[in-house]
């Protein structure tokens, strides 16, 4: 039994690509407290490893993740002072939307004491109940979705930068049936990914959304044949890992900060009083957003990546939108994407 718990999360590395494998097939990869802590640690290790570039999150055994382990949640409570220690990192590892959440805990701790000893730890600070869902990593993560991706599993998938789903997979807020709330960012990220109206349809009804509908909604980025989610996600990860990394990571973080409305700590904007991007819809809001974008983008300019890329293009590489130098095939532009998308690669 102890061995099975240790193997609930494992990391498989191939060059600069890390695949974090969630392996609790008897629980449909539902996550309990210890598993959440292991997931958080795996991604913390990935983010701190200078050789790692892109991660893939994969649930093996026919399910991506069925959410929090309700059997652990409803199990026998721990003796006072004996609840498991789910890791609680520094706030700098949290999603920007969570960095200002500092609340008193005694009442919440008392309320959580009624739940099982291996239940997911629910606190306003630190790691999310599912593990890594409050982290803003410096590198991208791709969800490889096969089978059910529901409840907290959907929230973990939404935490990832991209989602590759197999045909036949289902995404949904299935926890609607049991009074288990979305507190791993589902109410934050889902409306941003697919819009408030579609998000409300999923949140209020709990209905399942199959892969192709999820693609049209923008909830997933690729739909691939059954049995191919991990393979295709790792191929996509390899492509992203082949790009100049400083520039790619800077653009990614700029997009997250602008979308969340939270300025990076080092921002030079004149709006330091509340560390947020102004949302008045006027020029001030645009100025904040563009300053954030420039601050991140200048990292690539100063590091020389942009000069190297421009020189490579001037030397004849990458013409007509070709990604061949980065190991991409024709699948990069058309495979398993929206069938209504007409690819036009005649650009730089």
mmCIF file of C-alpha atoms in Angstrom:
data_model
loop_
_atom_site.group_PDB
_atom_site.id
_atom_site.type_symbol
_atom_site.label_atom_id
_atom_site.label_comp_id
_atom_site.label_asym_id
_atom_site.label_seq_id
_atom_site.Cartn_x
_atom_site.Cartn_y
_atom_site.Cartn_z
ATOM 1 C CA UNK A 1 0.000 0.000 0.000
ATOM 2 C CA UNK A 2 2.805 2.428 0.860
ATOM 3 C CA UNK A 3 4.514 1.607 -2.432
ATOM 4 C CA UNK A 4 1.323 2.366 -4.358
ATOM 5 C CA UNK A 5 1.080 5.768 -2.641
ATOM 6 C CA UNK A 6 4.701 6.557 -3.521
ATOM 7 C CA UNK A 7 3.985 5.712 -7.153
ATOM 8 C CA UNK A 8 0.834 7.854 -7.358
ATOM 9 C CA UNK A 9 2.973 10.528 -9.016
ATOM 10 C CA UNK A 10 6.102 9.859 -11.023
ATOM 11 C CA UNK A 11 8.216 11.902 -13.408
ATOM 12 C CA UNK A 12 9.539 10.552 -16.709
ATOM 13 C CA UNK A 13 12.159 12.668 -18.457
ATOM 14 C CA UNK A 14 13.145 12.727 -22.097
ATOM 15 C CA UNK A 15 15.734 15.399 -22.719
ATOM 16 C CA UNK A 16 14.258 18.747 -21.754
ATOM 17 C CA UNK A 17 10.698 17.364 -21.561
ATOM 18 C CA UNK A 18 9.266 16.218 -18.238
ATOM 19 C CA UNK A 19 6.112 14.105 -18.179
ATOM 20 C CA UNK A 20 4.428 14.136 -14.783
ATOM 21 C CA UNK A 21 2.338 10.971 -14.616
ATOM 22 C CA UNK A 22 -0.639 10.759 -12.283
ATOM 23 C CA UNK A 23 -1.157 7.073 -11.549
ATOM 24 C CA UNK A 24 -4.054 6.136 -9.281
ATOM 25 C CA UNK A 25 -6.068 4.082 -11.763
ATOM 26 C CA UNK A 26 -8.157 2.414 -9.049
ATOM 27 C CA UNK A 27 -9.423 5.908 -8.142
ATOM 28 C CA UNK A 28 -9.714 7.143 -11.747
ATOM 29 C CA UNK A 29 -6.686 9.278 -10.859
ATOM 30 C CA UNK A 30 -8.618 11.178 -8.198
ATOM 31 C CA UNK A 31 -6.260 13.203 -6.016
ATOM 32 C CA UNK A 32 -6.044 12.968 -2.230
ATOM 33 C CA UNK A 33 -3.910 15.154 0.039
ATOM 34 C CA UNK A 34 -0.622 13.261 -0.238
ATOM 35 C CA UNK A 35 -1.022 12.997 -4.024
ATOM 36 C CA UNK A 36 -1.694 16.735 -4.258
ATOM 37 C CA UNK A 37 1.513 17.402 -2.318
ATOM 38 C CA UNK A 38 3.449 15.079 -4.643
ATOM 39 C CA UNK A 39 2.064 16.824 -7.741
ATOM 40 C CA UNK A 40 3.001 20.231 -6.363
ATOM 41 C CA UNK A 41 6.521 19.064 -5.575
ATOM 42 C CA UNK A 42 6.958 17.522 -9.025
ATOM 43 C CA UNK A 43 6.120 20.807 -10.723
ATOM 44 C CA UNK A 44 8.213 22.792 -8.273
ATOM 45 C CA UNK A 45 11.166 20.554 -9.159
ATOM 46 C CA UNK A 46 10.427 21.003 -12.876
ATOM 47 C CA UNK A 47 10.332 24.776 -12.577
ATOM 48 C CA UNK A 48 13.624 24.933 -10.676
ATOM 49 C CA UNK A 49 15.549 22.571 -12.981
ATOM 50 C CA UNK A 50 17.542 24.697 -15.471
ATOM 51 C CA UNK A 51 17.608 21.864 -18.009
ATOM 52 C CA UNK A 52 13.823 21.309 -18.050
ATOM 53 C CA UNK A 53 11.867 23.303 -20.652
ATOM 54 C CA UNK A 54 8.299 22.002 -21.009
ATOM 55 C CA UNK A 55 6.216 19.627 -18.889
ATOM 56 C CA UNK A 56 3.319 17.356 -19.771
ATOM 57 C CA UNK A 57 0.699 16.349 -17.211
ATOM 58 C CA UNK A 58 -0.770 12.937 -18.002
ATOM 59 C CA UNK A 59 -3.190 10.669 -16.159
ATOM 60 C CA UNK A 60 -2.552 7.051 -17.047
ATOM 61 C CA UNK A 61 -4.966 4.147 -17.010
ATOM 62 C CA UNK A 62 -7.812 5.648 -19.027
ATOM 63 C CA UNK A 63 -8.586 8.750 -16.979
ATOM 64 C CA UNK A 64 -6.922 12.154 -16.856
ATOM 65 C CA UNK A 65 -8.258 12.960 -13.383
ATOM 66 C CA UNK A 66 -11.634 12.518 -11.678
ATOM 67 C CA UNK A 67 -11.000 15.413 -9.277
ATOM 68 C CA UNK A 68 -10.478 15.293 -5.535
ATOM 69 C CA UNK A 69 -10.659 11.849 -3.958
ATOM 70 C CA UNK A 70 -14.057 11.990 -2.252
ATOM 71 C CA UNK A 71 -13.357 8.760 -0.405
ATOM 72 C CA UNK A 72 -10.396 10.428 1.269
ATOM 73 C CA UNK A 73 -12.497 13.538 1.898
ATOM 74 C CA UNK A 74 -15.212 11.514 3.627
ATOM 75 C CA UNK A 75 -12.836 9.140 5.414
ATOM 76 C CA UNK A 76 -12.095 9.034 9.146
ATOM 77 C CA UNK A 77 -10.683 12.338 10.419
ATOM 78 C CA UNK A 78 -7.201 12.586 11.824
ATOM 79 C CA UNK A 79 -6.520 12.957 15.502
ATOM 80 C CA UNK A 80 -5.981 16.582 16.550
ATOM 81 C CA UNK A 81 -2.627 17.806 15.298
ATOM 82 C CA UNK A 82 -2.120 14.743 13.106
ATOM 83 C CA UNK A 83 -3.525 15.954 9.766
ATOM 84 C CA UNK A 84 -1.226 15.383 6.815
ATOM 85 C CA UNK A 85 1.082 18.202 5.793
ATOM 86 C CA UNK A 86 0.240 19.218 2.253
ATOM 87 C CA UNK A 87 3.042 21.488 1.127
ATOM 88 C CA UNK A 88 2.459 25.240 1.459
ATOM 89 C CA UNK A 89 5.064 27.195 -0.573
ATOM 90 C CA UNK A 90 6.003 30.834 -0.583
ATOM 91 C CA UNK A 91 3.422 33.111 -2.181
ATOM 92 C CA UNK A 92 5.834 33.903 -5.035
ATOM 93 C CA UNK A 93 4.968 30.490 -6.463
ATOM 94 C CA UNK A 94 1.257 31.255 -6.522
ATOM 95 C CA UNK A 95 -0.854 32.471 -9.401
ATOM 96 C CA UNK A 96 -0.943 36.302 -9.372
ATOM 97 C CA UNK A 97 -4.667 36.231 -8.618
ATOM 98 C CA UNK A 98 -3.863 34.430 -5.357
ATOM 99 C CA UNK A 99 -0.907 36.500 -4.152
ATOM 100 C CA UNK A 100 -3.039 38.976 -2.180
ATOM 101 C CA UNK A 101 -5.120 36.292 -0.422
ATOM 102 C CA UNK A 102 -4.067 36.562 3.225
ATOM 103 C CA UNK A 103 -6.782 35.651 5.694
ATOM 104 C CA UNK A 104 -7.023 34.433 9.264
ATOM 105 C CA UNK A 105 -7.171 30.626 9.484
ATOM 106 C CA UNK A 106 -8.507 29.348 12.837
ATOM 107 C CA UNK A 107 -12.144 28.996 11.771
ATOM 108 C CA UNK A 108 -11.184 27.334 8.480
ATOM 109 C CA UNK A 109 -8.844 24.876 10.211
ATOM 110 C CA UNK A 110 -11.631 23.968 12.603
ATOM 111 C CA UNK A 111 -14.013 23.370 9.695
ATOM 112 C CA UNK A 112 -11.530 21.179 7.806
ATOM 113 C CA UNK A 113 -10.947 19.026 10.884
ATOM 114 C CA UNK A 114 -14.190 17.162 10.151
ATOM 115 C CA UNK A 115 -12.804 15.736 6.912
ATOM 116 C CA UNK A 116 -10.671 12.643 6.382
ATOM 117 C CA UNK A 117 -7.042 12.489 7.455
ATOM 118 C CA UNK A 118 -5.910 12.189 3.808
ATOM 119 C CA UNK A 119 -8.297 14.796 2.459
ATOM 120 C CA UNK A 120 -7.014 17.581 0.248
ATOM 121 C CA UNK A 121 -5.873 20.541 2.325
ATOM 122 C CA UNK A 122 -8.044 23.599 1.653
ATOM 123 C CA UNK A 123 -6.479 26.873 2.780
ATOM 124 C CA UNK A 124 -6.539 30.354 1.233
ATOM 125 C CA UNK A 125 -2.736 30.428 0.894
ATOM 126 C CA UNK A 126 -0.069 28.090 -0.432
ATOM 127 C CA UNK A 127 -0.724 25.149 -2.718
ATOM 128 C CA UNK A 128 -4.211 24.481 -4.024
ATOM 129 C CA UNK A 129 -6.231 21.500 -2.813
ATOM 130 C CA UNK A 130 -5.241 19.628 -6.009
ATOM 131 C CA UNK A 131 -1.580 20.618 -5.618
ATOM 132 C CA UNK A 132 -0.006 22.920 -8.232
ATOM 133 C CA UNK A 133 -3.086 24.911 -9.243
ATOM 134 C CA UNK A 134 -2.047 28.191 -7.582
ATOM 135 C CA UNK A 135 1.466 28.213 -8.985
ATOM 136 C CA UNK A 136 2.528 30.471 -11.809
ATOM 137 C CA UNK A 137 5.457 28.548 -13.243
ATOM 138 C CA UNK A 138 8.113 30.143 -15.405
ATOM 139 C CA UNK A 139 7.739 27.405 -18.037
ATOM 140 C CA UNK A 140 4.766 25.912 -19.909
ATOM 141 C CA UNK A 141 2.803 22.788 -19.014
ATOM 142 C CA UNK A 142 0.614 20.810 -21.429
ATOM 143 C CA UNK A 143 -2.285 18.630 -20.271
ATOM 144 C CA UNK A 144 -2.579 15.288 -22.089
ATOM 145 C CA UNK A 145 -6.237 14.410 -21.564
ATOM 146 C CA UNK A 146 -7.610 10.899 -21.964
ATOM 147 C CA UNK A 147 -10.940 9.824 -20.528
ATOM 148 C CA UNK A 148 -12.659 11.856 -17.802
ATOM 149 C CA UNK A 149 -11.196 15.268 -16.989
ATOM 150 C CA UNK A 150 -13.702 16.408 -14.415
ATOM 151 C CA UNK A 151 -14.176 18.416 -11.221
ATOM 152 C CA UNK A 152 -10.722 19.216 -9.801
ATOM 153 C CA UNK A 153 -9.229 17.399 -12.777
ATOM 154 C CA UNK A 154 -10.775 20.023 -15.055
ATOM 155 C CA UNK A 155 -9.331 22.722 -12.826
ATOM 156 C CA UNK A 156 -5.865 21.177 -13.165
ATOM 157 C CA UNK A 157 -6.262 21.010 -16.947
ATOM 158 C CA UNK A 158 -7.282 24.687 -17.000
ATOM 159 C CA UNK A 159 -4.154 25.474 -14.979
ATOM 160 C CA UNK A 160 -2.041 24.044 -17.790
ATOM 161 C CA UNK A 161 -1.036 26.318 -20.666
ATOM 162 C CA UNK A 162 -2.387 24.024 -23.392
ATOM 163 C CA UNK A 163 -4.715 21.031 -23.487
ATOM 164 C CA UNK A 164 -4.485 18.073 -25.881
ATOM 165 C CA UNK A 165 -7.553 15.836 -25.608
ATOM 166 C CA UNK A 166 -8.265 12.408 -27.046
ATOM 167 C CA UNK A 167 -11.472 11.673 -28.884
ATOM 168 C CA UNK A 168 -13.937 10.308 -26.360
ATOM 169 C CA UNK A 169 -12.605 12.325 -23.437
ATOM 170 C CA UNK A 170 -15.112 14.293 -21.358
ATOM 171 C CA UNK A 171 -14.593 17.525 -19.449
ATOM 172 C CA UNK A 172 -17.020 18.775 -16.840
ATOM 173 C CA UNK A 173 -17.735 20.273 -13.423
ATOM 174 C CA UNK A 174 -19.008 16.936 -12.121
ATOM 175 C CA UNK A 175 -18.460 18.029 -8.512
ATOM 176 C CA UNK A 176 -21.667 20.077 -8.943
ATOM 177 C CA UNK A 177 -23.568 16.954 -7.844
ATOM 178 C CA UNK A 178 -21.836 16.620 -4.474
ATOM 179 C CA UNK A 179 -21.523 20.150 -3.109
ATOM 180 C CA UNK A 180 -17.765 20.224 -3.640
ATOM 181 C CA UNK A 181 -16.736 23.733 -4.739
ATOM 182 C CA UNK A 182 -14.248 24.795 -7.369
ATOM 183 C CA UNK A 183 -11.387 26.207 -5.298
ATOM 184 C CA UNK A 184 -8.485 25.266 -7.567
ATOM 185 C CA UNK A 185 -9.000 28.180 -9.938
ATOM 186 C CA UNK A 186 -11.906 26.767 -11.936
ATOM 187 C CA UNK A 187 -14.094 29.831 -11.376
ATOM 188 C CA UNK A 188 -11.127 32.044 -12.282
ATOM 189 C CA UNK A 189 -9.707 30.291 -15.334
ATOM 190 C CA UNK A 190 -12.737 28.687 -16.982
ATOM 191 C CA UNK A 191 -14.498 32.003 -17.795
ATOM 192 C CA UNK A 192 -11.227 33.412 -19.109
ATOM 193 C CA UNK A 193 -10.671 30.434 -21.384
ATOM 194 C CA UNK A 194 -14.149 30.033 -22.852
ATOM 195 C CA UNK A 195 -16.123 33.143 -21.855
ATOM 196 C CA UNK A 196 -18.565 33.693 -19.023
ATOM 197 C CA UNK A 197 -21.691 32.357 -20.761
ATOM 198 C CA UNK A 198 -20.181 28.991 -21.694
ATOM 199 C CA UNK A 199 -18.431 28.745 -18.348
ATOM 200 C CA UNK A 200 -21.733 29.304 -16.550
ATOM 201 C CA UNK A 201 -23.325 26.526 -18.592
ATOM 202 C CA UNK A 202 -20.656 24.131 -17.337
ATOM 203 C CA UNK A 203 -20.489 25.487 -13.774
ATOM 204 C CA UNK A 204 -24.230 25.641 -13.103
ATOM 205 C CA UNK A 205 -25.333 22.436 -14.814
ATOM 206 C CA UNK A 206 -22.247 20.277 -14.300
ATOM 207 C CA UNK A 207 -22.791 18.789 -17.761
ATOM 208 C CA UNK A 208 -20.041 16.893 -19.521
ATOM 209 C CA UNK A 209 -18.465 18.377 -22.636
ATOM 210 C CA UNK A 210 -16.917 15.924 -25.089
ATOM 211 C CA UNK A 211 -13.616 16.655 -26.805
ATOM 212 C CA UNK A 212 -14.849 18.076 -30.114
ATOM 213 C CA UNK A 213 -17.294 20.445 -28.439
ATOM 214 C CA UNK A 214 -14.509 21.472 -26.056
ATOM 215 C CA UNK A 215 -12.379 22.295 -29.096
ATOM 216 C CA UNK A 216 -15.029 24.585 -30.578
ATOM 217 C CA UNK A 217 -15.366 26.305 -27.180
ATOM 218 C CA UNK A 218 -11.629 26.892 -26.903
ATOM 219 C CA UNK A 219 -11.446 24.688 -23.818
ATOM 220 C CA UNK A 220 -8.966 22.333 -25.508
ATOM 221 C CA UNK A 221 -6.399 23.194 -28.165
ATOM 222 C CA UNK A 222 -6.075 19.882 -30.014
ATOM 223 C CA UNK A 223 -8.211 16.774 -30.402
ATOM 224 C CA UNK A 224 -6.249 13.636 -31.245
ATOM 225 C CA UNK A 225 -7.160 9.983 -31.879
ATOM 226 C CA UNK A 226 -7.814 7.755 -28.909
ATOM 227 C CA UNK A 227 -4.610 6.568 -27.289
ATOM 228 C CA UNK A 228 -2.528 9.450 -28.678
ATOM 229 C CA UNK A 229 -2.902 12.194 -26.054
ATOM 230 C CA UNK A 230 0.447 11.673 -24.359
ATOM 231 C CA UNK A 231 2.344 11.140 -27.600
ATOM 232 C CA UNK A 232 0.913 14.256 -29.233
ATOM 233 C CA UNK A 233 1.323 16.374 -26.099
ATOM 234 C CA UNK A 234 4.961 15.359 -25.819
ATOM 235 C CA UNK A 235 5.506 16.141 -29.505
ATOM 236 C CA UNK A 236 3.988 19.585 -28.963
ATOM 237 C CA UNK A 237 6.190 20.020 -25.897
ATOM 238 C CA UNK A 238 9.273 19.158 -27.970
ATOM 239 C CA UNK A 239 8.340 21.786 -30.524
ATOM 240 C CA UNK A 240 7.904 24.476 -27.844
ATOM 241 C CA UNK A 241 11.166 23.385 -26.210
ATOM 242 C CA UNK A 242 12.998 23.926 -29.515
ATOM 243 C CA UNK A 243 12.166 27.653 -29.655
ATOM 244 C CA UNK A 244 14.352 30.400 -28.133
ATOM 245 C CA UNK A 245 13.372 30.057 -24.490
ATOM 246 C CA UNK A 246 13.889 33.523 -23.044
ATOM 247 C CA UNK A 247 11.555 35.084 -25.591
ATOM 248 C CA UNK A 248 8.913 32.354 -25.358
ATOM 249 C CA UNK A 249 8.820 32.436 -21.558
ATOM 250 C CA UNK A 250 8.711 36.231 -21.485
ATOM 251 C CA UNK A 251 5.748 36.392 -23.890
ATOM 252 C CA UNK A 252 3.964 33.704 -21.888
ATOM 253 C CA UNK A 253 4.355 35.481 -18.552
ATOM 254 C CA UNK A 254 3.402 38.838 -20.064
ATOM 255 C CA UNK A 255 0.162 37.318 -21.356
ATOM 256 C CA UNK A 256 -0.640 35.838 -17.932
ATOM 257 C CA UNK A 257 0.014 39.061 -16.072
ATOM 258 C CA UNK A 258 -2.026 41.173 -18.472
ATOM 259 C CA UNK A 259 -4.893 38.654 -18.473
ATOM 260 C CA UNK A 260 -4.938 38.483 -14.663
ATOM 261 C CA UNK A 261 -4.679 42.248 -14.270
ATOM 262 C CA UNK A 262 -1.766 41.904 -11.825
ATOM 263 C CA UNK A 263 1.489 43.728 -12.490
ATOM 264 C CA UNK A 264 4.780 41.834 -12.067
ATOM 265 C CA UNK A 265 6.704 42.843 -8.954
ATOM 266 C CA UNK A 266 9.429 44.525 -11.009
ATOM 267 C CA UNK A 267 7.066 46.580 -13.151
ATOM 268 C CA UNK A 268 8.039 50.192 -13.780
ATOM 269 C CA UNK A 269 4.486 51.414 -14.230
ATOM 270 C CA UNK A 270 3.194 54.405 -12.301
ATOM 271 C CA UNK A 271 0.388 52.327 -10.803
ATOM 272 C CA UNK A 272 2.320 50.870 -7.887
ATOM 273 C CA UNK A 273 -0.283 51.815 -5.275
ATOM 274 C CA UNK A 274 -2.280 48.623 -5.720
ATOM 275 C CA UNK A 275 -0.036 46.614 -8.082
ATOM 276 C CA UNK A 276 -2.868 46.065 -10.549
ATOM 277 C CA UNK A 277 -3.389 47.010 -14.169
ATOM 278 C CA UNK A 278 -5.960 49.759 -14.402
ATOM 279 C CA UNK A 279 -9.249 48.514 -15.858
ATOM 280 C CA UNK A 280 -10.926 51.804 -16.784
ATOM 281 C CA UNK A 281 -10.863 50.923 -20.479
ATOM 282 C CA UNK A 282 -8.943 54.115 -21.256
ATOM 283 C CA UNK A 283 -5.413 54.947 -22.210
ATOM 284 C CA UNK A 284 -4.053 54.340 -18.693
ATOM 285 C CA UNK A 285 -5.119 50.691 -18.797
ATOM 286 C CA UNK A 286 -3.512 50.226 -22.205
ATOM 287 C CA UNK A 287 -0.332 51.923 -21.001
ATOM 288 C CA UNK A 288 -0.070 49.521 -18.046
ATOM 289 C CA UNK A 289 -0.611 46.471 -20.256
ATOM 290 C CA UNK A 290 1.880 47.566 -22.896
ATOM 291 C CA UNK A 291 4.506 48.357 -20.247
ATOM 292 C CA UNK A 292 4.149 44.836 -18.866
ATOM 293 C CA UNK A 293 4.499 43.347 -22.348
ATOM 294 C CA UNK A 294 7.574 45.468 -23.101
ATOM 295 C CA UNK A 295 9.206 44.697 -19.763
ATOM 296 C CA UNK A 296 9.043 40.975 -20.440
ATOM 297 C CA UNK A 297 9.828 41.216 -24.152
ATOM 298 C CA UNK A 298 12.930 43.324 -23.572
ATOM 299 C CA UNK A 299 14.486 40.319 -21.821
ATOM 300 C CA UNK A 300 14.779 38.543 -25.176
ATOM 301 C CA UNK A 301 16.093 41.676 -26.884
ATOM 302 C CA UNK A 302 18.787 42.236 -24.250
ATOM 303 C CA UNK A 303 19.790 38.553 -24.194
ATOM 304 C CA UNK A 304 20.468 38.589 -27.931
ATOM 305 C CA UNK A 305 17.906 35.928 -28.854
ATOM 306 C CA UNK A 306 16.076 38.297 -31.186
ATOM 307 C CA UNK A 307 19.288 39.191 -33.024
ATOM 308 C CA UNK A 308 20.163 35.516 -33.444
ATOM 309 C CA UNK A 309 16.715 34.750 -34.815
ATOM 310 C CA UNK A 310 16.758 37.693 -37.202
ATOM 311 C CA UNK A 311 20.155 36.623 -38.497
ATOM 312 C CA UNK A 312 18.915 33.067 -39.051
ATOM 313 C CA UNK A 313 15.919 34.354 -41.015
ATOM 314 C CA UNK A 314 18.128 36.674 -43.080
ATOM 315 C CA UNK A 315 20.284 33.637 -43.855
ATOM 316 C CA UNK A 316 17.329 31.845 -45.449
ATOM 317 C CA UNK A 317 15.750 29.844 -42.633
ATOM 318 C CA UNK A 318 12.043 29.716 -41.805
ATOM 319 C CA UNK A 319 10.778 31.188 -45.058
ATOM 320 C CA UNK A 320 7.054 30.955 -45.924
ATOM 321 C CA UNK A 321 6.153 30.184 -42.319
ATOM 322 C CA UNK A 322 8.186 26.981 -42.176
ATOM 323 C CA UNK A 323 8.832 25.449 -38.758
ATOM 324 C CA UNK A 324 10.973 22.648 -40.203
ATOM 325 C CA UNK A 325 14.089 23.866 -38.389
ATOM 326 C CA UNK A 326 12.282 23.216 -35.116
ATOM 327 C CA UNK A 327 11.302 19.634 -35.950
ATOM 328 C CA UNK A 328 7.675 20.423 -36.724
ATOM 329 C CA UNK A 329 5.718 18.469 -39.316
ATOM 330 C CA UNK A 330 2.550 19.364 -41.185
ATOM 331 C CA UNK A 331 0.663 18.394 -38.043
ATOM 332 C CA UNK A 332 1.895 21.572 -36.345
ATOM 333 C CA UNK A 333 -0.475 23.742 -38.347
ATOM 334 C CA UNK A 334 -3.403 21.472 -39.080
ATOM 335 C CA UNK A 335 -3.497 18.181 -37.148
ATOM 336 C CA UNK A 336 -6.496 17.801 -34.862
ATOM 337 C CA UNK A 337 -7.215 21.499 -34.792
ATOM 338 C CA UNK A 338 -10.465 23.212 -35.730
ATOM 339 C CA UNK A 339 -11.577 21.851 -39.119
ATOM 340 C CA UNK A 340 -12.778 25.333 -40.044
ATOM 341 C CA UNK A 341 -9.270 26.719 -39.694
ATOM 342 C CA UNK A 342 -7.663 27.515 -43.040
ATOM 343 C CA UNK A 343 -3.900 27.440 -42.663
ATOM 344 C CA UNK A 344 -1.998 30.208 -44.405
ATOM 345 C CA UNK A 345 1.711 29.814 -43.856
ATOM 346 C CA UNK A 346 2.928 32.504 -46.241
ATOM 347 C CA UNK A 347 4.341 34.729 -43.512
ATOM 348 C CA UNK A 348 7.437 35.196 -41.413
#
